[in-house]
Coordinates of C-alpha atoms and ligand atoms in Angstrom, one line a residue:
M1 CA 0.0 0.0 0.4
K2 CA 1.5 3.5 -1.3
V3 CA 0.3 5.8 1.6
Q4 CA 1.4 9.1 0.6
E5 CA 0.1 8.3 -3.5
L6 CA -3.3 7.3 -1.9
I7 CA -2.9 10.7 0.1
D8 CA -2.1 12.6 -3.3
T9 CA -4.3 11.0 -5.7
A10 CA -7.4 12.1 -2.8
R11 CA -6.3 15.3 -2.5
I12 CA -5.8 16.0 -6.2
L13 CA -9.3 14.4 -7.1
V14 CA -11.4 17.5 -5.1
A15 CA -8.6 19.9 -5.1
G16 CA -9.4 23.2 -6.2
D17 CA -13.0 24.2 -7.7
K18 CA -13.2 20.7 -9.8
G19 CA -15.2 17.4 -9.1
L20 CA -15.5 14.1 -10.7
L21 CA -17.5 13.4 -13.2
A22 CA -19.8 9.6 -12.6
M23 CA -20.1 7.4 -16.2
D24 CA -20.0 4.1 -14.5
E25 CA -23.8 3.5 -15.5
S26 CA -24.1 -0.6 -15.3
N27 CA -25.0 -1.9 -18.8
P28 CA -28.8 -2.1 -17.6
T29 CA -29.0 1.3 -16.2
C30 CA -27.4 3.2 -19.4
N31 CA -30.0 1.1 -21.1
K32 CA -32.6 2.2 -19.2
R33 CA -31.6 5.6 -19.2
F34 CA -31.1 5.0 -23.5
A35 CA -34.9 3.6 -23.7
K36 CA -36.5 6.4 -22.3
L37 CA -35.2 8.4 -25.7
D38 CA -35.3 5.8 -28.2
I39 CA -31.5 5.9 -28.1
P40 CA -30.5 1.9 -29.6
Q41 CA -29.0 0.3 -26.5
T42 CA -26.3 -1.7 -27.7
V43 CA -22.3 -2.1 -27.0
E44 CA -21.9 0.1 -30.1
V45 CA -23.9 2.9 -28.6
R46 CA -22.5 3.1 -25.2
R47 CA -19.4 3.5 -26.8
A48 CA -20.2 6.3 -29.0
Y49 CA -21.7 8.0 -26.0
R50 CA -19.0 7.7 -23.2
E51 CA -16.6 8.7 -26.3
L52 CA -18.6 11.7 -26.6
I53 CA -18.2 12.2 -22.7
I54 CA -14.5 12.1 -22.6
T55 CA -13.9 14.1 -25.9
T56 CA -15.7 16.8 -24.9
P57 CA -12.9 20.1 -25.3
G58 CA -11.8 21.6 -22.0
L59 CA -13.9 19.0 -19.6
D60 CA -10.7 19.0 -17.7
E61 CA -11.0 22.5 -16.6
S62 CA -13.9 21.0 -14.5
V63 CA -13.6 17.8 -13.7
S64 CA -10.9 15.9 -11.9
G65 CA -11.8 12.3 -12.6
V66 CA -14.0 9.7 -13.9
I67 CA -15.9 7.3 -12.9
L68 CA -15.5 4.1 -16.1
Y69 CA -17.5 0.9 -15.8
D70 CA -15.9 -2.5 -16.6
E71 CA -17.4 -2.9 -20.0
T72 CA -16.0 1.7 -20.8
I73 CA -12.6 0.9 -19.1
R74 CA -11.4 -1.4 -22.1
Q75 CA -13.1 0.4 -25.1
Q76 CA -11.4 2.6 -27.7
K77 CA -12.3 5.7 -29.7
K78 CA -13.8 5.1 -33.0
D79 CA -10.2 5.7 -34.5
G80 CA -8.7 3.1 -32.0
I81 CA -7.2 4.7 -29.2
P82 CA -7.9 3.5 -25.8
F83 CA -9.7 5.6 -23.4
L84 CA -8.0 5.2 -20.9
K85 CA -5.3 7.2 -23.1
V86 CA -7.7 9.8 -24.0
I87 CA -8.4 10.2 -20.0
T88 CA -5.3 10.6 -18.7
E89 CA -4.1 12.3 -21.5
A90 CA -6.6 15.6 -21.2
G91 CA -5.3 15.2 -17.2
I92 CA -7.9 13.7 -15.6
I93 CA -7.7 10.6 -13.3
P94 CA -9.5 7.6 -14.4
G95 CA -11.4 5.5 -11.6
I96 CA -14.1 2.8 -11.6
K97 CA -16.9 1.2 -10.3
V98 CA -16.4 -2.4 -9.0
D99 CA -19.2 -3.5 -6.8
T100 CA -21.5 -6.0 -8.5
G101 CA -25.2 -4.0 -7.7
A102 CA -27.8 -3.9 -4.9
K103 CA -29.6 -7.1 -4.1
D104 CA -32.2 -7.8 -2.2
L105 CA -31.4 -8.2 1.2
A106 CA -32.1 -11.5 2.8
G107 CA -34.7 -11.6 6.0
H108 CA -35.1 -7.8 5.4
P109 CA -37.8 -7.2 2.8
R110 CA -37.6 -3.6 0.9
E111 CA -33.5 -3.4 1.5
K112 CA -30.3 -4.1 -0.4
I113 CA -27.3 -5.2 0.5
T114 CA -24.4 -4.2 -2.3
E115 CA -22.4 -7.3 -3.2
G116 CA -19.1 -7.6 -5.3
L117 CA -16.5 -8.9 -2.3
D118 CA -15.9 -12.3 -3.8
G119 CA -13.2 -12.4 -6.3
L120 CA -12.3 -8.6 -5.8
R121 CA -8.8 -8.3 -5.1
D122 CA -7.8 -9.9 -8.2
R123 CA -10.3 -7.3 -10.0
L124 CA -8.9 -4.3 -8.3
A125 CA -5.2 -5.7 -9.3
E126 CA -6.2 -5.7 -12.7
Y127 CA -7.5 -2.3 -12.6
S128 CA -4.7 -1.0 -10.6
Q129 CA -2.2 -2.1 -13.4
M130 CA -4.9 -1.0 -16.0
G131 CA -4.0 2.6 -14.9
A132 CA -7.3 3.2 -12.7
R133 CA -6.4 5.6 -9.6
F134 CA -9.6 5.4 -7.6
A135 CA -12.8 2.8 -7.5
K136 CA -16.3 3.3 -6.4
W137 CA -19.0 1.0 -4.3
R138 CA -22.8 2.4 -4.0
A139 CA -24.7 1.3 -1.6
V140 CA -27.8 1.8 -1.4
I141 CA -30.3 3.0 1.4
T142 CA -34.2 3.2 1.2
I143 CA -36.0 5.3 4.3
G144 CA -39.8 3.9 4.8
E145 CA -42.0 2.2 6.9
G146 CA -39.7 1.3 9.8
I147 CA -36.6 0.9 8.1
P148 CA -33.7 0.8 7.4
S149 CA -33.2 -1.3 9.8
R150 CA -29.9 -1.5 11.8
G151 CA -29.1 -5.2 9.9
C152 CA -28.9 -3.0 6.5
L153 CA -26.8 -0.2 7.8
E154 CA -24.4 -2.2 9.4
A155 CA -23.6 -4.8 7.0
N156 CA -23.8 -2.1 4.1
A157 CA -20.8 -0.2 6.2
H158 CA -18.9 -3.2 6.3
A159 CA -18.8 -4.5 3.3
L160 CA -18.3 -0.9 2.0
A161 CA -15.3 -0.7 4.6
R162 CA -13.8 -4.3 3.3
Y163 CA -13.9 -2.7 -0.2
A164 CA -12.0 0.4 0.9
A165 CA -9.6 -1.7 2.8
L166 CA -9.1 -4.1 -0.3
C167 CA -8.8 -0.5 -2.7
Q168 CA -5.6 0.8 -0.7
E169 CA -3.7 -2.3 -0.5
S170 CA -3.8 -2.2 -4.1
D171 CA -3.2 1.4 -4.3
L172 CA -6.5 2.8 -5.2
V173 CA -8.4 5.3 -3.7
P174 CA -12.1 4.4 -2.5
I175 CA -15.3 6.5 -3.0
V176 CA -17.4 5.0 -0.5
E177 CA -20.8 6.0 -1.4
P178 CA -23.5 5.7 1.3
E179 CA -26.8 6.6 -0.7
V180 CA -29.8 7.0 1.4
L181 CA -32.4 7.3 -1.8
M182 CA -34.8 10.5 -2.5
D183 CA -37.7 7.4 -3.3
G184 CA -40.6 8.2 -0.6
D185 CA -42.8 10.5 1.3
H186 CA -39.7 11.1 4.0
T187 CA -39.4 14.4 5.5
L188 CA -35.8 16.4 5.4
E189 CA -35.6 15.7 9.0
Q190 CA -35.8 11.8 8.4
C191 CA -33.3 11.8 6.2
A192 CA -31.1 13.5 8.2
H193 CA -31.6 11.3 11.1
V194 CA -31.2 8.4 8.9
T195 CA -27.8 10.0 7.0
E196 CA -26.1 10.8 9.9
A197 CA -27.0 7.1 11.2
A198 CA -25.5 6.0 8.1
L199 CA -22.7 8.0 8.3
H200 CA -21.4 7.2 11.8
T201 CA -22.2 2.8 10.7
V202 CA -20.0 3.4 7.6
F203 CA -16.8 5.4 9.6
C204 CA -16.8 2.7 12.5
Q205 CA -16.8 -0.2 10.4
L206 CA -13.5 2.1 8.0
Y207 CA -12.0 2.3 11.4
R208 CA -12.1 -1.5 12.4
Q209 CA -11.3 -2.2 8.9
R210 CA -8.6 0.2 9.6
V211 CA -9.2 2.7 6.2
L212 CA -7.0 5.3 6.1
L213 CA -9.2 7.8 5.9
E214 CA -7.2 11.1 4.2
G215 CA -6.4 8.0 1.6
M216 CA -10.6 8.2 0.7
I217 CA -13.2 10.0 -1.0
L218 CA -17.0 10.0 0.4
K219 CA -19.9 9.9 -2.2
P220 CA -23.3 11.1 -0.2
N221 CA -26.3 11.8 -0.9
M222 CA -27.5 15.7 0.3
V223 CA -29.6 16.2 3.4
L224 CA -33.3 16.2 1.0
P225 CA -36.9 15.1 1.8
G226 CA -38.8 12.6 -0.2
L227 CA -39.5 13.0 -3.8
T228 CA -43.3 13.0 -2.7
C229 CA -43.0 14.2 0.6
P230 CA -45.3 17.2 0.8
K231 CA -43.4 20.1 2.8
Q232 CA -40.0 20.5 1.0
A233 CA -37.1 22.1 1.5
A234 CA -35.5 25.6 0.6
V235 CA -32.3 25.7 -0.5
D236 CA -30.5 27.1 2.7
E237 CA -32.5 24.6 4.6
V238 CA -31.2 21.6 2.5
A239 CA -27.5 23.6 2.7
D240 CA -27.8 23.5 6.6
A241 CA -29.2 20.2 7.1
T242 CA -26.8 19.0 4.9
V243 CA -23.6 20.5 6.4
R244 CA -24.6 19.9 9.9
C245 CA -24.7 16.3 9.3
L246 CA -21.4 16.1 7.9
L247 CA -20.3 18.0 10.6
R248 CA -21.4 15.7 13.0
A249 CA -20.2 12.2 11.6
V250 CA -17.5 12.8 9.0
P251 CA -14.1 12.8 10.5
A252 CA -12.0 16.2 10.0
A253 CA -8.9 13.6 8.2
V254 CA -11.3 12.8 5.0
P255 CA -9.9 14.7 2.4
G256 CA -13.0 15.2 0.8
I257 CA -16.8 14.9 0.1
A258 CA -18.4 14.7 -3.3
F259 CA -21.9 14.5 -3.1
L260 CA -23.8 12.0 -5.4
S261 CA -26.8 14.0 -7.6
G262 CA -29.3 10.9 -6.8
G263 CA -32.1 11.8 -9.6
Q264 CA -32.0 15.8 -8.7
S265 CA -32.4 18.0 -11.5
G266 CA -28.5 20.3 -12.9
E267 CA -29.7 23.0 -12.0
L268 CA -30.9 22.3 -8.1
A269 CA -27.3 19.8 -7.5
S270 CA -25.7 23.4 -8.7
T271 CA -27.9 25.7 -6.8
R272 CA -27.8 23.6 -3.2
L273 CA -23.5 22.5 -3.9
N274 CA -23.6 26.2 -4.2
A275 CA -25.2 27.6 -1.1
M276 CA -23.1 24.8 1.1
N277 CA -19.9 26.5 -0.4
A278 CA -20.9 30.3 -0.3
R279 CA -22.3 29.6 3.6
F280 CA -19.8 27.1 5.0
K281 CA -16.9 26.8 2.8
S282 CA -14.0 28.7 4.8
R283 CA -15.4 26.7 8.0
L284 CA -14.9 23.3 6.9
P285 CA -12.2 20.8 7.5
W286 CA -12.9 18.8 3.9
A287 CA -13.8 20.3 0.3
L288 CA -17.3 19.8 -0.7
A289 CA -17.8 18.9 -4.5
F290 CA -19.7 16.5 -6.9
S291 CA -19.6 13.3 -8.4
F292 CA -22.5 13.4 -10.4
A293 CA -23.7 11.7 -13.1
R294 CA -27.0 12.7 -14.4
A295 CA -26.8 16.6 -12.8
I296 CA -23.9 16.5 -15.6
Q297 CA -24.5 14.2 -18.1
Q298 CA -28.7 14.2 -18.3
P299 CA -29.3 17.1 -20.7
A300 CA -26.2 15.9 -22.9
L301 CA -28.1 12.8 -23.2
E302 CA -31.0 14.2 -23.7
I303 CA -29.1 16.5 -26.8
W304 CA -27.0 13.3 -28.6
Q305 CA -30.1 10.9 -29.2
G306 CA -27.7 8.9 -30.6
E307 CA -27.1 11.2 -33.1
E308 CA -23.8 11.4 -34.9
T309 CA -24.7 15.5 -35.5
H310 CA -25.8 16.1 -32.1
V311 CA -22.4 15.1 -30.7
L312 CA -21.0 18.7 -30.4
A313 CA -24.0 20.5 -29.0
A314 CA -24.5 17.8 -26.5
Q315 CA -20.7 18.4 -25.4
Q316 CA -21.3 21.9 -25.2
A317 CA -24.1 20.9 -23.2
L318 CA -22.1 18.8 -20.8
Y319 CA -19.1 21.3 -20.4
H320 CA -22.0 24.1 -19.1
R321 CA -23.3 21.5 -16.7
A322 CA -19.8 20.8 -15.2
R323 CA -18.5 24.5 -15.4
C324 CA -21.7 24.7 -13.2
N325 CA -20.5 22.7 -11.2
R326 CA -17.2 23.9 -10.8
A327 CA -19.1 27.6 -10.2
A328 CA -21.1 26.1 -7.2
R329 CA -17.6 25.1 -5.8
R330 CA -16.7 28.3 -5.6
G331 CA -19.5 29.5 -4.3
E332 CA -20.1 31.3 -7.7
Y333 CA -22.9 29.8 -9.1
N334 CA -26.3 31.6 -10.0
L335 CA -28.9 31.1 -12.3
D336 CA -28.1 33.6 -14.5
M337 CA -25.3 31.2 -15.8
E338 CA -28.1 28.5 -17.5
K339 CA -29.1 31.5 -19.4
V340 CA -26.4 31.8 -21.7
Ligands
13P1 P1 -25.9 10.5 -9.9 O1 -25.3 11.7 -9.3 O2 -27.1 11.1 -10.5 O3 -26.8 10.0 -8.5 O4 -25.0 9.4 -9.7 C1 -23.8 9.7 -8.9 C2 -23.4 8.1 -9.1 O5 -22.1 7.8 -9.3 C3 -24.5 6.8 -8.2 O6 -23.6 5.7 -8.0

């Protein structure tokens, strides 16, 4: 385990005003998003879409790292140049999703456990040898009547910690992602309570598994009311609740927190990240960054529609969303940026 290299990589991923772009949708998830827009769901079309993303001019101005999927990390541009080469030559750090998905947790109706630990050491060694410098594992926590259970929180935290320790052994920075879902009618307060419990459980397990906190990144949800909660929250309420929760549960040794977007619109995700940085940045021990998939990609995907002739316009939309989030890291984003 190369301690200094892990620390340096984790720091670079959240340095300045950049963040991460998640483009690690599994094939079923990617296909689902394509199907909604009548885009053909084939290996070649997924490849073409990922080529569009990584060849976006100026992406490196706002994006420090991209998270790839097993299919994507092995692909090439149409001209034969490997994606990994394109990414690293653009000055962007490649990362890889390594969990194998959330499955039903036995004995716990409506709850999930993320799988992928079996054989993980060998897979990580291969990705590390290919040139990946960080990895991602997502745990999913649902709020509902009587859930999440302790059993679900503990099983997922334990898996995240085992994954994180294995990553560091292979010189990969683990992105630790316990996602409390937005689905449901729960309140902001319930989300705050569950997120705090989930994070305490995760950091307890990370400590038990001897994970180097300086060499990891946390990827949490923002604290939000459920999508169908009748009482939605103002931007400042979200910023306050999220920062309060993180201050209580995330050790200062962690270099950065990079939020997932979780289904928020691009503009809302930028607005909320901006509010946190504008109001609290100078008082926080860690960087507050982004690791968005949908909140960066969605407008570009909708413009592209699988058409070669739409590539430039789609890349402009992707660049724009990445740039808005860069501004949000500085606390300088405002809705006027959306009018350009
Ligand atoms: P979203 O930003 O679309 O929630 O995706 C982030 C991610 O990587 C989920 O694992």
